[in-house]
Short mmCIF file of C-alpha atoms and ligand atoms in Angstrom, two decimals:
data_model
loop_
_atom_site.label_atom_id
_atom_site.label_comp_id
_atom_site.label_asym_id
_atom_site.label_seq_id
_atom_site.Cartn_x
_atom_site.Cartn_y
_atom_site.Cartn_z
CA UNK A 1 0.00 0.00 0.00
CA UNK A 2 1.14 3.39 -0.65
CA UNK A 3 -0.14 6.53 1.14
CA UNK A 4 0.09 10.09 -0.09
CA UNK A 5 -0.72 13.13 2.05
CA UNK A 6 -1.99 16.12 0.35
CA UNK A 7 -0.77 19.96 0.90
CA UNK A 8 -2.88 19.84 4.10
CA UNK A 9 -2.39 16.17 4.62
CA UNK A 10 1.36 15.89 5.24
CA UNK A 11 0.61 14.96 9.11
CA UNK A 12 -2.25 12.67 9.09
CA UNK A 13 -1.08 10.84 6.10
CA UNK A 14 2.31 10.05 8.65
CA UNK A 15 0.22 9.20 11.21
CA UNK A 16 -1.21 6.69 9.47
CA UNK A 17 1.97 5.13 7.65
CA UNK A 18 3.54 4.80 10.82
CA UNK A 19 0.54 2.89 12.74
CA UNK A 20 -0.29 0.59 9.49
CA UNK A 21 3.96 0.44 9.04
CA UNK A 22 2.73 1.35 5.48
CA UNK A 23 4.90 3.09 2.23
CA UNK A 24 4.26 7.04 2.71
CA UNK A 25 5.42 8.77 -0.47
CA UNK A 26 5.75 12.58 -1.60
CA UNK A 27 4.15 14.07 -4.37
CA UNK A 28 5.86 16.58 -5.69
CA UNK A 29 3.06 19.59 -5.60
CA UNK A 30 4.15 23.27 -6.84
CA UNK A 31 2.94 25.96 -8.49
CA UNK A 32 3.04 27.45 -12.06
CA UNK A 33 4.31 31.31 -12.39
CA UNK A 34 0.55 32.07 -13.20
CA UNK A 35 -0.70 30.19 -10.01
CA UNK A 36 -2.06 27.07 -11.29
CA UNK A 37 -1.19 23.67 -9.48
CA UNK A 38 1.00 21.07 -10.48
CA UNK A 39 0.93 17.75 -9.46
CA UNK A 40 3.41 14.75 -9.67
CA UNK A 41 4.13 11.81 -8.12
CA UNK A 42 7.15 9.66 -8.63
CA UNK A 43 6.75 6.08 -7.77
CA UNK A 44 5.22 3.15 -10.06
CA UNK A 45 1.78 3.03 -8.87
CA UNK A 46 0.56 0.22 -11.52
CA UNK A 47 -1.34 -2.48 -9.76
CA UNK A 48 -0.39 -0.75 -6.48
CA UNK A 49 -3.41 -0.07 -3.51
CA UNK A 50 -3.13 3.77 -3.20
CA UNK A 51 -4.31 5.99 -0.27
CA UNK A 52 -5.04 9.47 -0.47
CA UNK A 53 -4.72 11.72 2.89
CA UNK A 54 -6.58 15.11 1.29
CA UNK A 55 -7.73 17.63 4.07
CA UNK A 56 -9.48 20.15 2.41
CA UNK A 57 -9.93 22.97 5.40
CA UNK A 58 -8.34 25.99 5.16
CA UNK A 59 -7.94 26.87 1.31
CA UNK A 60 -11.11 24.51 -0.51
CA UNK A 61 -10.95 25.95 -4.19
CA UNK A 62 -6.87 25.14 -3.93
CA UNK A 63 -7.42 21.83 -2.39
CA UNK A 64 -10.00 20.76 -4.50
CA UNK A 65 -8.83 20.93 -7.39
CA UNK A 66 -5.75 19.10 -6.13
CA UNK A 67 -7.33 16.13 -5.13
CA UNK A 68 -8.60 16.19 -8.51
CA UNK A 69 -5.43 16.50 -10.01
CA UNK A 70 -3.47 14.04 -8.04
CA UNK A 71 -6.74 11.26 -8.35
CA UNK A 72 -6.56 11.86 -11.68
CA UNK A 73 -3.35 11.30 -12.14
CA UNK A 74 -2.92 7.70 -10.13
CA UNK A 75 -5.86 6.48 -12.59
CA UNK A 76 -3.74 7.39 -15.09
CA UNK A 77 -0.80 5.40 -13.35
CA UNK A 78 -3.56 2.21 -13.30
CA UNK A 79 -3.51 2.25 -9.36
CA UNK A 80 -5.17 -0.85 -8.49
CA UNK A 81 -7.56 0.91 -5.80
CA UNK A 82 -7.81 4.54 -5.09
CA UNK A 83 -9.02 5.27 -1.79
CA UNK A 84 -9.17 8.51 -0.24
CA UNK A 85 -9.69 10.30 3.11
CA UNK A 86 -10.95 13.30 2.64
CA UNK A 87 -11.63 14.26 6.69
CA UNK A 88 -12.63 18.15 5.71
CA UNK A 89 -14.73 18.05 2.26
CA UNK A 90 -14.68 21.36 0.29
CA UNK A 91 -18.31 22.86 -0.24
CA UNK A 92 -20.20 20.29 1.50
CA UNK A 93 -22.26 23.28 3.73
CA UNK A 94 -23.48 24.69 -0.37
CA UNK A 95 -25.61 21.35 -0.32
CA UNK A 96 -28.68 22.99 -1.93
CA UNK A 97 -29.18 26.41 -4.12
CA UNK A 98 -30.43 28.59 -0.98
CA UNK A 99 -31.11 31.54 -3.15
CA UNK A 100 -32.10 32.07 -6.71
CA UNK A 101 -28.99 32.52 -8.76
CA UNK A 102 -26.71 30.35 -6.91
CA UNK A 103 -24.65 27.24 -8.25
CA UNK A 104 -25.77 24.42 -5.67
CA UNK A 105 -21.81 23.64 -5.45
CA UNK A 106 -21.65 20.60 -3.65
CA UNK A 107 -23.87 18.76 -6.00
CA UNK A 108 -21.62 20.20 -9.26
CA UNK A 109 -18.54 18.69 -6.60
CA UNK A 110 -20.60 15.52 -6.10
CA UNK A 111 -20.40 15.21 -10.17
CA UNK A 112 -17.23 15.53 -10.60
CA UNK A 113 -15.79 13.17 -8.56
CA UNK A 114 -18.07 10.89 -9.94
CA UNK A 115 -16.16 10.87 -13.20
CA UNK A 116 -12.84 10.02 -11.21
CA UNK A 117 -13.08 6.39 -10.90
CA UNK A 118 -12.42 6.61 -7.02
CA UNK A 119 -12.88 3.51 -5.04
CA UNK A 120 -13.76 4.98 -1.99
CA UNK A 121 -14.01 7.61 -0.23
CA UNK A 122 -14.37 8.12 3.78
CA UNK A 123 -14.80 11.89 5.39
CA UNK A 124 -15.34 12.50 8.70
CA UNK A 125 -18.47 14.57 9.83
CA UNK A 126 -19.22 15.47 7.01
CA UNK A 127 -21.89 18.52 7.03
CA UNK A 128 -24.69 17.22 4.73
CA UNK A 129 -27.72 19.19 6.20
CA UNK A 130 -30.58 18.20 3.83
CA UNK A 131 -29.96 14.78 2.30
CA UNK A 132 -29.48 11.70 4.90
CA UNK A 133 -26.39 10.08 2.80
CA UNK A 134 -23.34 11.05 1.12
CA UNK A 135 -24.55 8.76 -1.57
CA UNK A 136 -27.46 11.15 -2.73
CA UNK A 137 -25.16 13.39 -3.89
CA UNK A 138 -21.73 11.28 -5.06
CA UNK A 139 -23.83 8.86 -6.33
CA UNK A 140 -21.21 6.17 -8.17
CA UNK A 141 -18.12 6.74 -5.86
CA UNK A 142 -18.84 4.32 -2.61
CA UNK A 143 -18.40 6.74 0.53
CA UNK A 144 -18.28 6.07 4.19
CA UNK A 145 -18.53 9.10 6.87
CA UNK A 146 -17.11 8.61 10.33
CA UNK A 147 -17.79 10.27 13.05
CA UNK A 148 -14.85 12.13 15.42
CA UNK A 149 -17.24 12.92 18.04
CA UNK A 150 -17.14 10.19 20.76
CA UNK A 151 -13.24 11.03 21.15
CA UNK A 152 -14.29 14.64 21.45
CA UNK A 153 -16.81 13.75 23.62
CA UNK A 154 -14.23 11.57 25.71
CA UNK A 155 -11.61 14.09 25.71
CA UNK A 156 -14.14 16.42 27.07
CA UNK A 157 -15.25 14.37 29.59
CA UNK A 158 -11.95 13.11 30.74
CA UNK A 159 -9.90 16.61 30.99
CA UNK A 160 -12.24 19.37 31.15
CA UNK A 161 -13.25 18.74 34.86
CA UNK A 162 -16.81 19.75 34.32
CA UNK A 163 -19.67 19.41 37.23
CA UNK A 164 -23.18 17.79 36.23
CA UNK A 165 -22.73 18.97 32.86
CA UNK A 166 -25.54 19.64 30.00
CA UNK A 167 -24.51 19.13 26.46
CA UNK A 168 -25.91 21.41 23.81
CA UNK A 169 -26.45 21.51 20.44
CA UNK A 170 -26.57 25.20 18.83
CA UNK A 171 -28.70 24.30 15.98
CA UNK A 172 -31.38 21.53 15.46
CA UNK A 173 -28.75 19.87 12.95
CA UNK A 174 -26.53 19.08 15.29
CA UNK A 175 -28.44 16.58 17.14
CA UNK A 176 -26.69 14.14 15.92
CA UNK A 177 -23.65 14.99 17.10
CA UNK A 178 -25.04 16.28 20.46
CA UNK A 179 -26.88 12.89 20.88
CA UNK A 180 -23.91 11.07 20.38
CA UNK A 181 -21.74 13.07 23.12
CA UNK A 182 -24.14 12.79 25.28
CA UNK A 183 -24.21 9.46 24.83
CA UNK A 184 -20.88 8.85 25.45
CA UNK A 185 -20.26 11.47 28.32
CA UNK A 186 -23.24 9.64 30.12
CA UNK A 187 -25.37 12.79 30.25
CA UNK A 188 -28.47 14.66 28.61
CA UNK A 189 -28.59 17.21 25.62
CA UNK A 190 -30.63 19.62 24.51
CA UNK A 191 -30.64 21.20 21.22
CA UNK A 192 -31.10 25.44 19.90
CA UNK A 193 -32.89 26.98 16.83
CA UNK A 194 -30.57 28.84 14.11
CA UNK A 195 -31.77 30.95 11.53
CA UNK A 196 -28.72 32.15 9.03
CA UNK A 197 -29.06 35.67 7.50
CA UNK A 198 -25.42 35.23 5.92
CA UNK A 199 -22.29 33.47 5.56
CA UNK A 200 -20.86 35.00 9.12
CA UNK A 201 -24.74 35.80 10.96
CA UNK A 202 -26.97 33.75 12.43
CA UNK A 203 -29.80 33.84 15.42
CA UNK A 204 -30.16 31.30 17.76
CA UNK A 205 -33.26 30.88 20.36
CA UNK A 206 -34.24 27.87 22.50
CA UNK A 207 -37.58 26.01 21.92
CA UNK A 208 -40.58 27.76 22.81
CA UNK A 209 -38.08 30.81 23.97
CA UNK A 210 -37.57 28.72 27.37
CA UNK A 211 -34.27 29.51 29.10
CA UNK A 212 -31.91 26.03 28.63
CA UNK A 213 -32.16 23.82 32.40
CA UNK A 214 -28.58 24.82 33.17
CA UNK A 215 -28.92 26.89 36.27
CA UNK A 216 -25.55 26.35 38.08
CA UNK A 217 -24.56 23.06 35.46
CA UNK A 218 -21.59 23.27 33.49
CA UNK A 219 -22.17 22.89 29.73
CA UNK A 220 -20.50 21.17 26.29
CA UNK A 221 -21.54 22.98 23.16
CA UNK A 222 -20.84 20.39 20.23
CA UNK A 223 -20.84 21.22 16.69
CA UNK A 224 -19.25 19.94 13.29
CA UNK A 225 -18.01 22.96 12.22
CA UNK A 226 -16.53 25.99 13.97
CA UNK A 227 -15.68 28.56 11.09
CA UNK A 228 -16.83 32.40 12.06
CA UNK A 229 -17.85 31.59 15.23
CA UNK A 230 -20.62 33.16 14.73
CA UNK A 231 -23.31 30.45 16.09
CA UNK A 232 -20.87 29.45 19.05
CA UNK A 233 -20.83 32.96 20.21
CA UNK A 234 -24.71 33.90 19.98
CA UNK A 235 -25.34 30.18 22.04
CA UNK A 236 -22.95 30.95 24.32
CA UNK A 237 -25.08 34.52 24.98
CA UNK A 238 -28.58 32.36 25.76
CA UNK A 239 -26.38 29.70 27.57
CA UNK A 240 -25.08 32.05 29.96
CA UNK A 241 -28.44 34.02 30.50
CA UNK A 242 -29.78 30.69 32.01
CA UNK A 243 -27.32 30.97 34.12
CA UNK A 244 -24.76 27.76 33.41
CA UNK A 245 -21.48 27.74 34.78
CA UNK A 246 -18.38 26.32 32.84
CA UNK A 247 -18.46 26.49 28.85
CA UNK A 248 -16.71 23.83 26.94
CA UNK A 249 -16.87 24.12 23.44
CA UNK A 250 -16.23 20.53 21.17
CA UNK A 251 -16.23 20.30 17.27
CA UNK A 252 -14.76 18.46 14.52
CA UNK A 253 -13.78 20.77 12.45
CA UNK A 254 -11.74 23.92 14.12
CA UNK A 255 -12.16 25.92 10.98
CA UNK A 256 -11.74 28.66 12.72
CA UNK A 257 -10.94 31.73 10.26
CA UNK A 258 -12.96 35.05 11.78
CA UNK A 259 -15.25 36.99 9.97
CA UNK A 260 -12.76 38.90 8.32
CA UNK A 261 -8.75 37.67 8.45
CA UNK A 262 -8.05 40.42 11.01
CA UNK A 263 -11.08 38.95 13.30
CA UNK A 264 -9.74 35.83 15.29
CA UNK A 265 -12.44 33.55 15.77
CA UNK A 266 -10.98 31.65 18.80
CA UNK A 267 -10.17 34.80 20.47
CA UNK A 268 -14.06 35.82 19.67
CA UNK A 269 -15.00 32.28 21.62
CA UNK A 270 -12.97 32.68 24.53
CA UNK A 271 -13.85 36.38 24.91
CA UNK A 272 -17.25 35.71 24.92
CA UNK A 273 -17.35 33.57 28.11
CA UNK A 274 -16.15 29.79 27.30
CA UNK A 275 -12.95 28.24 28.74
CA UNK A 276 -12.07 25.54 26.49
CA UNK A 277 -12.30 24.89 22.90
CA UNK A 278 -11.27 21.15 21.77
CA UNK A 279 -11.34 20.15 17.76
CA UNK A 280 -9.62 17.50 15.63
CA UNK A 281 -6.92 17.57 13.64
CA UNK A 282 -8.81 17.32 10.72
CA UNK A 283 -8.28 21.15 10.28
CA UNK A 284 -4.83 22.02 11.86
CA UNK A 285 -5.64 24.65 14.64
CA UNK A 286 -4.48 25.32 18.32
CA UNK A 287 -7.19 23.47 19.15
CA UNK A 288 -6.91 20.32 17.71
CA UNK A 289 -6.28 18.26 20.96
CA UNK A 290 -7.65 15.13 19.33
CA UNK A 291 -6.80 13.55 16.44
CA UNK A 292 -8.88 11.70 13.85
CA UNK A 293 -6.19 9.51 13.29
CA UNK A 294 -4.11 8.82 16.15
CA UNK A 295 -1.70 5.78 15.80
CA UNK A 296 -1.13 6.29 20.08
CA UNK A 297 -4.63 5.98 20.66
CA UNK A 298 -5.91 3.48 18.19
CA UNK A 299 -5.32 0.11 20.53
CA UNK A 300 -6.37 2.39 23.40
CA UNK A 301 -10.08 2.87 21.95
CA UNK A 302 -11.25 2.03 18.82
CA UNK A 303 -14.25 4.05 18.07
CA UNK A 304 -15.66 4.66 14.32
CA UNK A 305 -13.22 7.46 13.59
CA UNK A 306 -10.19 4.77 13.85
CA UNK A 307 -11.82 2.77 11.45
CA UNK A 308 -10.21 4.51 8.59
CA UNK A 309 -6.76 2.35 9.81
CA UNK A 310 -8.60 -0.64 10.42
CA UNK A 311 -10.30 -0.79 7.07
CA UNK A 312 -7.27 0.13 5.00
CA UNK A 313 -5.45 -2.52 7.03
CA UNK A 314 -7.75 -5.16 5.76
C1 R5P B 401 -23.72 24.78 10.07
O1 R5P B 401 -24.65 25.44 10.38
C2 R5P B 401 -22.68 24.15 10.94
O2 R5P B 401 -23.18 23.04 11.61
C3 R5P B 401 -22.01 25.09 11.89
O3 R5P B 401 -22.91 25.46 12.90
C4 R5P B 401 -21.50 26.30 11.17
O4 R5P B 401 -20.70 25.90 10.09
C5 R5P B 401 -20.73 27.21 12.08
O5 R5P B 401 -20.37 28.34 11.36
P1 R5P B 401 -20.01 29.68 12.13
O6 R5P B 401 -18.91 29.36 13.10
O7 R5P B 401 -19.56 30.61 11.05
O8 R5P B 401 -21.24 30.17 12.79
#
């Protein structure tokens, strides 16, 4: 097996070489003087199992249309398989056309990675808000999406000292992912109502405009995505109304750019009240405290996000 890491990959795609002992290879990625990518690899790939490490946080249109180039590319080499883990997908929220005039990205995405001839691809909470399956939208290309949040959840739970603590999700999306720490932190969630005026503003209320039951609780906020802050920072306002006590913010994704590049989005977060803000590595960030693919943890607890290892190791 050979594993390659994209631009953003580098570090996950060693972490996983070095727990499945695996071939990690470089592709040679650069730039043209006008700015467009370039993409080479350098090994004999014929006949060979080939995995993919592609990230796609922190600059999408760049990183998308590398993984297209470098998938494209290892198809050309006849890889025998092409899988790839792709643990941040690019334009997954633009699931739908939300306003006359507007492309409906993710399902032009969904098409075009159709036509690679991938054999599978697995993402990690991946934010599909109004179809139940990856496989509505990428509808040839076998996908699997794993889930990061029970190690959030147990990080959480086993470092952020926290007293009878409520967990909350800020919108009704994130349920799932509220269910599912709650789950595994052995405690009881609620969820908040969101309605999104733009890209960086949103409104959040509680149901029937009751305050949350956190009088003197602590409480874990859990989310997919932090990327404004935005929706972190308007729950935290209700949250601390009803009068909780500790704030612990967990997400997947620590996307984390601001609402403009001199706005820090983390610094937003903490200023507005909450002491600790835990994500994955699946965006590098100062807060990625857990990883989606940690070789040290993997024999310690195997939960669906370590599957990615266990699968390719099959
Ligand atoms: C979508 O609504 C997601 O689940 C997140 O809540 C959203 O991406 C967070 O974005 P922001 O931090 O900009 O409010």
């Amino acid at each position: 097996m050979i594993i390659y890491g994209g631009s953003e990959g580098t570090v996950l795609a060693t972490k996983v070489a070095k727990f499945l002992d695996a071939k990690l290879r470089k592709i040679e990625i650069t730039k043209f003087p006008d700015g467009e990518k370039y993409i080479r690899y350098h090994d004999e790939v014929e006949n060979e199992d080939v995995v993919v490490i592609h990230p796609m946080g922190l600059k999408p249109d760049e990183l998308f249309i590398e993984y297209l180039l470098i998938c494209s590319a290892l198809k050309d080499g006849k890889a025998k398989s092409i899988t790839t883990f792709v643990p941040y997908f690019a334009y997954a929220r633009q699931d739908n056309r939300f306003n006359p005039g507007e492309p409906g990205s993710f399902h032009l995405v969904s098409k075009i990675i159709d036509d690679l001839g991938i054999d599978i691809i697995y993402t990690i909470d991946l934010h599909l808000q109004r179809v139940n399956d990856l496989s509505e939208l990428i509808k040839k290309t076998p996908t699997k999406n794993l889930s990061a949040v029970p190690d959030i959840a147990k990080w959480i739970k086993d470092s952020a000292g926290l007293k009878n603590p409520l967990v909350i999700g800020p919108d009704e999306e994130s349920e799932q992912w509220a269910k599912v720490a709650a789950e595994t932190m052995g405690v009881d969630y609620e969820i908040m109502f969101k309605t999104r005026y733009s890209a960086t503003e949103v409104s959040i209320t509680t149901k029937e405009g009751k305050p949350l039951p956190v009088d003197g609780r602590d409480v874990v906020i859990i989310d997919d995505i932090i990327s404004s802050g935005g929706t972190i920072i308007e729950a935290v306002k209700l949250i601390q109304e009803a009068g909780a006590g500790k704030i612990v913010v967990g997400c997947t994704h620590p996307v984390l750019r601001g609402k403009t590049p001199f706005d820090s989005a983390l610094a937003n977060i903490y200023d507005s009240g909450v002491s600790i803000v835990v994500g994955t590595d699946t965006v590098p960030s100062q807060v990625s405290y857990v990883s989606a693919v940690s070789y040290t943890h993997l024999r310690a607890h195997e939960t669906d996000s370590y599957l990615v290892c266990r699968l390719l190791l099959e």
